[in-house]
Short mmCIF file of C-alpha atoms in Angstrom, two decimals:
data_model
loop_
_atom_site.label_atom_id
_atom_site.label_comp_id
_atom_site.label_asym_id
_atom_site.label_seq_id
_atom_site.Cartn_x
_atom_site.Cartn_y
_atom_site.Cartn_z
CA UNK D 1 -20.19 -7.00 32.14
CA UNK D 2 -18.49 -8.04 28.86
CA UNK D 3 -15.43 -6.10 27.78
CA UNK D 4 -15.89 -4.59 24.31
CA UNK D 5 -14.28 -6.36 21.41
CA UNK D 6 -12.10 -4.17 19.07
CA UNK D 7 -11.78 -5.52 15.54
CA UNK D 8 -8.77 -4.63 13.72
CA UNK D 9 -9.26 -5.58 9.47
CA UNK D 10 -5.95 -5.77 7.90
CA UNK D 11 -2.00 -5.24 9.56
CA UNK D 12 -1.30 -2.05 7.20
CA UNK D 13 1.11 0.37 8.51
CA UNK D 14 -0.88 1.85 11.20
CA UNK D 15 -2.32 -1.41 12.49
CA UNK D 16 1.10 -2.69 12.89
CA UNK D 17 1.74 0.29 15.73
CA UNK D 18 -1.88 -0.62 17.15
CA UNK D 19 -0.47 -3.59 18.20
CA UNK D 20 2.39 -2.32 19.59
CA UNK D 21 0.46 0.42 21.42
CA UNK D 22 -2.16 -2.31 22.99
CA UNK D 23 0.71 -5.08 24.12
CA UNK D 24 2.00 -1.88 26.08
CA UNK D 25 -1.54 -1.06 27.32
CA UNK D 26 -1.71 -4.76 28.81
CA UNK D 27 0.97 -4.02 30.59
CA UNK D 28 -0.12 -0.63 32.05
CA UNK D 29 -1.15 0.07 35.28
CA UNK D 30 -4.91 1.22 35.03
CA UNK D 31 -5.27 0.02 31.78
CA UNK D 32 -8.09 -0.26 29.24
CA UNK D 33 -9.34 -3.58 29.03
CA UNK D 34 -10.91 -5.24 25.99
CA UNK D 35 -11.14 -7.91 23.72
CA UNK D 36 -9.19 -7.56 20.38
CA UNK D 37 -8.93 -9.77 16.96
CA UNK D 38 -6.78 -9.30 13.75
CA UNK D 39 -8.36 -10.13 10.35
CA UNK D 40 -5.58 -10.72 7.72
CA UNK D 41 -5.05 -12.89 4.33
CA UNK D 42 -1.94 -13.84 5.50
CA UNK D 43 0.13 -14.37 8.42
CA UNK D 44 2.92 -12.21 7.33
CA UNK D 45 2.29 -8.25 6.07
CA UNK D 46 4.52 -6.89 2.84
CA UNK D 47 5.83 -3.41 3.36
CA UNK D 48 4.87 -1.42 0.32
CA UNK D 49 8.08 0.65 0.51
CA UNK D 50 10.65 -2.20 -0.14
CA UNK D 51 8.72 -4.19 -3.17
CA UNK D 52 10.19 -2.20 -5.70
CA UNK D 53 13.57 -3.87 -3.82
CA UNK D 54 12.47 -6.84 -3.51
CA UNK D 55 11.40 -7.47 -7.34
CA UNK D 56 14.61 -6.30 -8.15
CA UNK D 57 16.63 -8.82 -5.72
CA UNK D 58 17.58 -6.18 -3.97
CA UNK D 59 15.94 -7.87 -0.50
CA UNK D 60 14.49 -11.13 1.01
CA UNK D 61 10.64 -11.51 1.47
CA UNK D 62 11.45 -12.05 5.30
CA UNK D 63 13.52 -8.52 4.96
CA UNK D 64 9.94 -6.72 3.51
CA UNK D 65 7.74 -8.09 6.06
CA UNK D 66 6.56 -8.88 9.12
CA UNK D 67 4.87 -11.70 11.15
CA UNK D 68 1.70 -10.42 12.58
CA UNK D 69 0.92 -13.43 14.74
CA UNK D 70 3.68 -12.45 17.19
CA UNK D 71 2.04 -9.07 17.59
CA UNK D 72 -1.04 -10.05 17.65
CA UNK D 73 0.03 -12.33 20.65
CA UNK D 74 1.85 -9.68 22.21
CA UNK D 75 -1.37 -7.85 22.46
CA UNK D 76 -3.03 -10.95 23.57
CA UNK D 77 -5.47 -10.79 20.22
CA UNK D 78 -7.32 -13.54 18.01
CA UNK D 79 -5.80 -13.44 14.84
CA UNK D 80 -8.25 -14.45 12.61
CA UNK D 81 -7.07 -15.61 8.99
CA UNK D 82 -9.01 -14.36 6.16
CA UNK D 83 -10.07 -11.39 3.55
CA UNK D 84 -12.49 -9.53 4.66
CA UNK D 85 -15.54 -8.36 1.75
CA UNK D 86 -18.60 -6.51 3.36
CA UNK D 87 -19.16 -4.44 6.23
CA UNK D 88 -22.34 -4.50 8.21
CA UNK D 89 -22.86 -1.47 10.64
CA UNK D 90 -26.30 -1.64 11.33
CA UNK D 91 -25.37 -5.39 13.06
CA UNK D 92 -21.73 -4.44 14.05
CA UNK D 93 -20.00 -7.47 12.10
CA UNK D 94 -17.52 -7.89 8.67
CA UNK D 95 -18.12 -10.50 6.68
CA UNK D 96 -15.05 -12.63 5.14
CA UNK D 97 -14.86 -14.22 1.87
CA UNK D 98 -15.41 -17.52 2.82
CA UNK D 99 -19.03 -16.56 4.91
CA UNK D 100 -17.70 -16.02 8.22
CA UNK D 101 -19.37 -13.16 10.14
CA UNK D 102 -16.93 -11.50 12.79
CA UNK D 103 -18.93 -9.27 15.28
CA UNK D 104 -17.17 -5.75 16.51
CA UNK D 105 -17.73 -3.14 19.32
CA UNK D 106 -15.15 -1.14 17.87
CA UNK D 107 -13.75 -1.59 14.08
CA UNK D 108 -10.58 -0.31 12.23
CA UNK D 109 -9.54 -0.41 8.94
CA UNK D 110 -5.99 -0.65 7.71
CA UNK D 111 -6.35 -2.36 4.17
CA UNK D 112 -4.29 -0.06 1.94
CA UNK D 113 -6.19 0.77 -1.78
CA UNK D 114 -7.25 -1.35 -4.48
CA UNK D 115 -6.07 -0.35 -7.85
CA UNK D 116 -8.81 1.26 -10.86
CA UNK D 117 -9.93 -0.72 -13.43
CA UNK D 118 -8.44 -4.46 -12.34
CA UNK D 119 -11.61 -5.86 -11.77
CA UNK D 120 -12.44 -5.09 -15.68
CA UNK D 121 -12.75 -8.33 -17.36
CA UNK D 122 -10.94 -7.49 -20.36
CA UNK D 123 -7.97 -6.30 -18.22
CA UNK D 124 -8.18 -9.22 -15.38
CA UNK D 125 -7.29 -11.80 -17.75
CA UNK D 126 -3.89 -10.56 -18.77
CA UNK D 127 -2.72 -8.56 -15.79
CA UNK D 128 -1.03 -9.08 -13.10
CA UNK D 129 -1.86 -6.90 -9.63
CA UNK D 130 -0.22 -5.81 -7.58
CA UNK D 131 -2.67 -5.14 -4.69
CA UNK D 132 -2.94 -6.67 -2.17
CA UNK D 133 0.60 -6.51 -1.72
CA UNK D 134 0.90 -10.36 -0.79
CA UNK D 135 0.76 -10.79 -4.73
CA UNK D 136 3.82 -9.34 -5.03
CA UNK D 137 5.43 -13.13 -4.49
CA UNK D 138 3.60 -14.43 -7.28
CA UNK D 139 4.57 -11.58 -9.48
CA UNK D 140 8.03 -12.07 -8.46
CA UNK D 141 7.89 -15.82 -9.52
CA UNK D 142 6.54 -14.89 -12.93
CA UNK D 143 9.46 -12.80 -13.35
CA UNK D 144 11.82 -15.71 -11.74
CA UNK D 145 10.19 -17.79 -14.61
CA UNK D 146 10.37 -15.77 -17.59
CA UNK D 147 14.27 -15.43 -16.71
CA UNK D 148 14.32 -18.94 -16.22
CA UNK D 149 12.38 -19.73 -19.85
CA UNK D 150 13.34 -16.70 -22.28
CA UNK D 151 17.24 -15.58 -23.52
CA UNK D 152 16.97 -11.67 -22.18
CA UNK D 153 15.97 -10.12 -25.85
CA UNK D 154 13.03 -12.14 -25.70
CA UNK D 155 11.63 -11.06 -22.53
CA UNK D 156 8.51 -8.08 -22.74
CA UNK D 157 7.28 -6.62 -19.83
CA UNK D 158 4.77 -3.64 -19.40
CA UNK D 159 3.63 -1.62 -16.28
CA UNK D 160 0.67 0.36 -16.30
CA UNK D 161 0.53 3.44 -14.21
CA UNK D 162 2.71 6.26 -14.35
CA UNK D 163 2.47 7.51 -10.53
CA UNK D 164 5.09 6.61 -8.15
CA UNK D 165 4.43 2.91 -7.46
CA UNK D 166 4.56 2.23 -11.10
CA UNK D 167 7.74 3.83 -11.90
CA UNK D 168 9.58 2.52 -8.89
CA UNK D 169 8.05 -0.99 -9.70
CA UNK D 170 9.22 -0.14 -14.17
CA UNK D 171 12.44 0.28 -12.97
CA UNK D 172 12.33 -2.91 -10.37
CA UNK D 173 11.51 -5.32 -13.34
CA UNK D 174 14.42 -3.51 -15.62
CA UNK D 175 16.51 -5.30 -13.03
CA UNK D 176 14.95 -8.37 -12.86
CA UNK D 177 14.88 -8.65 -16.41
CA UNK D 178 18.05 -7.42 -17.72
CA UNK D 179 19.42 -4.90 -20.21
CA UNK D 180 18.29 -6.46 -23.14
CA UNK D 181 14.68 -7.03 -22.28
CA UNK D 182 11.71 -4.94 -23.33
CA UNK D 183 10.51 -2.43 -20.36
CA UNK D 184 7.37 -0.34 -21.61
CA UNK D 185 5.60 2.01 -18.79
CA UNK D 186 1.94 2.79 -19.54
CA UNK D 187 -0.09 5.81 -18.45
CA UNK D 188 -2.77 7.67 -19.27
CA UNK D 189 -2.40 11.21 -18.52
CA UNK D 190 0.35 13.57 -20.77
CA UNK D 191 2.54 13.59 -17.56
CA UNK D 192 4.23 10.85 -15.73
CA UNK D 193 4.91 11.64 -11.73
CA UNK D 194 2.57 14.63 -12.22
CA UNK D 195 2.71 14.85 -8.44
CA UNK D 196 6.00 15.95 -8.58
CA UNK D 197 8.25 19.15 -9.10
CA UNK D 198 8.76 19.83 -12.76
CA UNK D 199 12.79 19.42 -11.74
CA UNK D 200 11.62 16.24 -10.26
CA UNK D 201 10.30 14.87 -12.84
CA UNK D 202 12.76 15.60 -15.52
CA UNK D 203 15.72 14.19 -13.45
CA UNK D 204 12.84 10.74 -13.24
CA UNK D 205 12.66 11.08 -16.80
CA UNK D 206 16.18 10.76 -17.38
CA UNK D 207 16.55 7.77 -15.77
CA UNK D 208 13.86 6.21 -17.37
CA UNK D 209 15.50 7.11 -20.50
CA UNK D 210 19.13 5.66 -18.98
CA UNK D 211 17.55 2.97 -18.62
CA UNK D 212 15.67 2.19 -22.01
CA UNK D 213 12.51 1.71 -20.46
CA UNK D 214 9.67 3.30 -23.46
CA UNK D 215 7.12 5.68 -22.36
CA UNK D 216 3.64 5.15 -23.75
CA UNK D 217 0.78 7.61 -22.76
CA UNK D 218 -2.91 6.10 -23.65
CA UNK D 219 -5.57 4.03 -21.92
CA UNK D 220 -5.27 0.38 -21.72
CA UNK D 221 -8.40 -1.28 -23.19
CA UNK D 222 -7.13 -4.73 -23.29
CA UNK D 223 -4.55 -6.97 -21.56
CA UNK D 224 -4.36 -10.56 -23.28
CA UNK D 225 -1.41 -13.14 -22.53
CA UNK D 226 1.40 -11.59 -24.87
CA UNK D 227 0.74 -7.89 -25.58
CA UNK D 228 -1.37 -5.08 -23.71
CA UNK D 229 -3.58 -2.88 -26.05
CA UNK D 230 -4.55 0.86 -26.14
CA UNK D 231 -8.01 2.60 -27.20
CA UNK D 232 -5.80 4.02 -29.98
CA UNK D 233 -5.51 0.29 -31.25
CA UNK D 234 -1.72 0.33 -30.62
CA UNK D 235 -0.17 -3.30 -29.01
CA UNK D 236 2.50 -3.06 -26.90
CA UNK D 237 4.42 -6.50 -26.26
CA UNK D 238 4.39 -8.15 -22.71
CA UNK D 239 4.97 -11.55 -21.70
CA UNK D 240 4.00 -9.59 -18.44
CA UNK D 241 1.79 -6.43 -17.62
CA UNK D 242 1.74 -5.45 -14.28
CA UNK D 243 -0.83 -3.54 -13.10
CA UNK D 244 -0.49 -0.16 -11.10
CA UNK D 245 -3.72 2.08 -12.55
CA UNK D 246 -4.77 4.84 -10.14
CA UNK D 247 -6.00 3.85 -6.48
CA UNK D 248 -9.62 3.10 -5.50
CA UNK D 249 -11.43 2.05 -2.61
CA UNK D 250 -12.18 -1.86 -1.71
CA UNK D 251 -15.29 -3.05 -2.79
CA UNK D 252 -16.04 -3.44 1.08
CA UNK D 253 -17.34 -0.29 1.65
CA UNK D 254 -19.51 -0.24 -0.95
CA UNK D 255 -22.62 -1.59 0.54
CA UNK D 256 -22.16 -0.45 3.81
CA UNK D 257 -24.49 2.81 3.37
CA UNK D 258 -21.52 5.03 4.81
CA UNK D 259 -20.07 8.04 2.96
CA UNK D 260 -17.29 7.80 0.60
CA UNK D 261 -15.37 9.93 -1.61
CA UNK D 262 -15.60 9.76 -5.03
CA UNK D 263 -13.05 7.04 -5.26
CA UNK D 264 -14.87 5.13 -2.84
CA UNK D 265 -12.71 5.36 0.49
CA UNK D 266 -14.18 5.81 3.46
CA UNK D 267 -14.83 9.45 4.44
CA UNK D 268 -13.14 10.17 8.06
CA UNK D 269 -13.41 13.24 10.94
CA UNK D 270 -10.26 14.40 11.93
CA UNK D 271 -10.62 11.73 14.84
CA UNK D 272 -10.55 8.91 11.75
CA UNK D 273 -13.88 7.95 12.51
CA UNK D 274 -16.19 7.57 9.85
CA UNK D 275 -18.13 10.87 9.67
CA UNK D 276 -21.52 8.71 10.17
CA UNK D 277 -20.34 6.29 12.62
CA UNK D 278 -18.46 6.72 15.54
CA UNK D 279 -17.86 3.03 16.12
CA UNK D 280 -15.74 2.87 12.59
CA UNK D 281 -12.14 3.90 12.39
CA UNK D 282 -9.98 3.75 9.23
CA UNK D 283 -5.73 5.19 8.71
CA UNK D 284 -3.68 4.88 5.33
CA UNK D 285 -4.85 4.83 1.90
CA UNK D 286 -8.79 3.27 2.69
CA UNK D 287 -9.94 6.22 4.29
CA UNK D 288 -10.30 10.02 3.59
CA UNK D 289 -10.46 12.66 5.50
CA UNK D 290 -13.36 14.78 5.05
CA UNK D 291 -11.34 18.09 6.31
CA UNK D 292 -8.19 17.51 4.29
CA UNK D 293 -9.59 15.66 1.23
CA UNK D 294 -6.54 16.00 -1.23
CA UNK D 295 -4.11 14.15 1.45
CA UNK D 296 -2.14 11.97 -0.83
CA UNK D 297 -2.39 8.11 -0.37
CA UNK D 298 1.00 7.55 0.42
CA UNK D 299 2.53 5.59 3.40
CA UNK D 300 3.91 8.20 5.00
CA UNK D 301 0.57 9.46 5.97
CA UNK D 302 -0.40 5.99 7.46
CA UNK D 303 2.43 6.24 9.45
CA UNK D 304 2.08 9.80 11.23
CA UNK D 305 -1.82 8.43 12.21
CA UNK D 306 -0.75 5.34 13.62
CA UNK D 307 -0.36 7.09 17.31
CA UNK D 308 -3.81 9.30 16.41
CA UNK D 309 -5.66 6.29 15.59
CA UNK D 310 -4.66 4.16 18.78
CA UNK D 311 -5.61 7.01 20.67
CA UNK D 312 -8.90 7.34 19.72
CA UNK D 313 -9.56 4.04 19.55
CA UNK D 314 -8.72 3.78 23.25
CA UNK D 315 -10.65 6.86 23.78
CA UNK D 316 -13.68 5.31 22.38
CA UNK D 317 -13.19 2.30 24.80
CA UNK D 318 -12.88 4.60 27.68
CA UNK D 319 -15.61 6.99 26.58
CA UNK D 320 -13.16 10.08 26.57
CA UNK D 321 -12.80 12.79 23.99
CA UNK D 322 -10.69 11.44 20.70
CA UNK D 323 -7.46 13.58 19.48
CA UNK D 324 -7.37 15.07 16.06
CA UNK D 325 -4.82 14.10 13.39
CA UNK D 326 -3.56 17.03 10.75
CA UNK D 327 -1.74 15.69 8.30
CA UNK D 328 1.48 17.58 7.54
CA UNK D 329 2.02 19.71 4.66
CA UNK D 330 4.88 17.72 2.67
CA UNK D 331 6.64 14.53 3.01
CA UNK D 332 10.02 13.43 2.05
CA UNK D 333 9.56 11.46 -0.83
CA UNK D 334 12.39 8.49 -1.69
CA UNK D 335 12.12 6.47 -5.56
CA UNK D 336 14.07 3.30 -5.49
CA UNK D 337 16.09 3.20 -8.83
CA UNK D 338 16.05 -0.66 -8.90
CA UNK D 339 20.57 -0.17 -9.40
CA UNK D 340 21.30 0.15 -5.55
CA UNK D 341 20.55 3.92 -6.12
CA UNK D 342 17.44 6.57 -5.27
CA UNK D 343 16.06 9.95 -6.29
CA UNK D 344 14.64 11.70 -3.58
CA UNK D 345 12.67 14.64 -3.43
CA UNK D 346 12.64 17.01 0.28
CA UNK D 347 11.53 20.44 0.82
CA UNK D 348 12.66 21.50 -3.13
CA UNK D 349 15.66 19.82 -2.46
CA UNK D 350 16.42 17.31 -5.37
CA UNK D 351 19.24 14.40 -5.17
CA UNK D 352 19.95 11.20 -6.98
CA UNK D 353 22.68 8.69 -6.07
CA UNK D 354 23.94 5.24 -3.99
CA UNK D 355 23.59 7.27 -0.77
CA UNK D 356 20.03 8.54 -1.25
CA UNK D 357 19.09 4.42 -1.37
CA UNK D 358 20.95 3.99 1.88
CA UNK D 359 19.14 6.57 3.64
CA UNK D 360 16.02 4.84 2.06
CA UNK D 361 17.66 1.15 3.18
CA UNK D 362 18.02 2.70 6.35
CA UNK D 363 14.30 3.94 7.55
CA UNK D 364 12.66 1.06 6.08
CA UNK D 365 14.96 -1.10 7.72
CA UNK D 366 14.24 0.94 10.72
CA UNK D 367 10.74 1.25 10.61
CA UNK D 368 10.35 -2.59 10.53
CA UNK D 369 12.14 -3.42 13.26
CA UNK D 370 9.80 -1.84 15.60
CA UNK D 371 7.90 -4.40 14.81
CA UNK D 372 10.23 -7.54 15.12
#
């Protein structure tokens, strides 16, 4: 009898423990057995929570990442090279973007979000992503370059998206830039951070104002090659606008014929199956779950269903009963200044300084060496 193959798309957060979790269960008396490959764009996988760091010099791309073929080896996987487009579950395979078709008994998903209103034409041409996070090193040598090219008055740079990501990254390319360079941060709603505490977000504010970044609230019609432009008509300068816009589901999904949310992420049980098909598994930002739909996507999350997802998945190879996940009711939440400090945000407990960053230094540091 063949042993059942268990695809893996993408070496997000949870993936990464996956890994960890099946190189122990080769070793295990009485284990599982079963085939396993790895589908990822690149070899090495960018930990969201130190980019802000590492656009701001702050880190090394080796000190943000880590090598997935070594895991993948531990765990005595395939790791298959490529980005992965269309699902199939009525034939069990995912297509990749160059035509391949890679067959699954069992498939997870670990591919983080995509970002709204990218794939607009008028706002492709100009911007620059963000997601997937291996663009980051691209977006770091634009900003290496405009350094390199422009005296610091002369450098423009806008970020669009006033959520978390986009203010960390705001203050990231203040750094990079200088003092005297133009910082704009674009979003569309009255309130920036409007996840936050209202004491939160005015201590956030104030550093943005510290730091003479502007503030502009509209919706960005337009991004050409020097200036970003609002529905009001208004043109912001920017040599560079990065793009953070609210997060959406991978195209993927779409034509799968499995139910999503309205952003288009794949709905989940509390097992992280999809709610139509047991043989589909999802953690992190691409899925939803259908019980606790207002989970934020945040990395945190992917984390705490890392161990939840393994287990299922193994409980789907052994035909056993999967464990539920509940997703806790707050997180600690940690911004990265982009001046060797942080503002974090626990329990109603506020705090900005150099030793917030090290505490955020220090579990990011310690979360990827697990994995090293």
């Amino acid at each position: 009898m063949s042993r059942p193959r268990l695809l893996l798309v993408g070496a997000g957060h949870a993936h990464l423990e996956v890994l960890l979790r099946a190189a122990m269960e080769r070793r295990a008396k009485g284990g599982v057995a079963f085939d396993l490959a790895v589908i990822s764009p690149m070899p090495r996988q960018v930990y969201s929570g130190m980019v802000p760091g590492f656009l701001a010099a702050t880190y090394t791309l080796p000190e943000i990442s880590v090598e997935v073929a070594p895991l993948v080896v531990r765990a005595e996987g395939e790791l298959i090279e490529g980005s992965a487009v269309a699902l199939d579950p009525a034939r069990q395979v995912v297509r990749l973007a160059d035509g391949r078709e890679i067959g699954y008994d069992l498939v997870s998903f670990a591919v983080g979000s995509n970002t709204a209103g990218i794939d607009r034409p008028e706002i492709a041409a100009g911007a620059v992503p963000v997601k997937p996070l291996d663009r980051v090193i691209d977006l770091k040598t634009r900003l290496e370059r405009l350094v390199r090219d422009r005296p610091e008055p002369e450098r423009r740079a806008a970020v669009v998206g006033g959520g978390a990501a986009g203010y960390e990254v705001a203050l990231a390319i203040r750094t990079a830039l200088g003092k005297g360079a133009r910082v704009h941060l674009i979003e569309r709603e009255p309130r920036l951070l409007a996840e936050y505490p209202e004491r939160f977000r005015q201590k956030a504010l104030a550093v943005l104002a510290r730091r003479n970044i502007e503030i502009e609230t509209g919706t960005v019609e337009r991004v050409g090659s020097k200036s970003a432009i609002l529905s009001s008509g208004h043109e912001i300068p920017a040599d560079l606008t990065i793009w953070l816009a609210g997060a959406i589901g991978w195209p993927l999904f779409r034509e799968a014929d499995l139910p999503l949310d309205e952003r288009g992420f794949l709905l989940l049980d509390d097992s992280l199956r999809s709610v139509a098909d047991p043989k589909i598994f999802a953690a992190g930002d691409c899925g939803t779950l259908a019980s606790f739909p207002q989970t934020p996507k945040a990395g945190v999350y992917a984390v705490r269903q890392a161990p939840i997802l393994w287990e299922s998945l193994r409980a789907a190879l052994r035909s056993e009963r999967p464990p539920q996940y509940r997703p806790q009711t707050g997180f600690l939440s940690i911004l990265n200044l982009g001046d060797g400090r942080a503002l974090m945000h626990w329990k109603g407990l506020v705090a900005e300084g150099k030793p917030v960053f090290r505490l955020k230094d220090w579990i990011d540091r310690r979360f990827l060496a697990k994995y090293r």
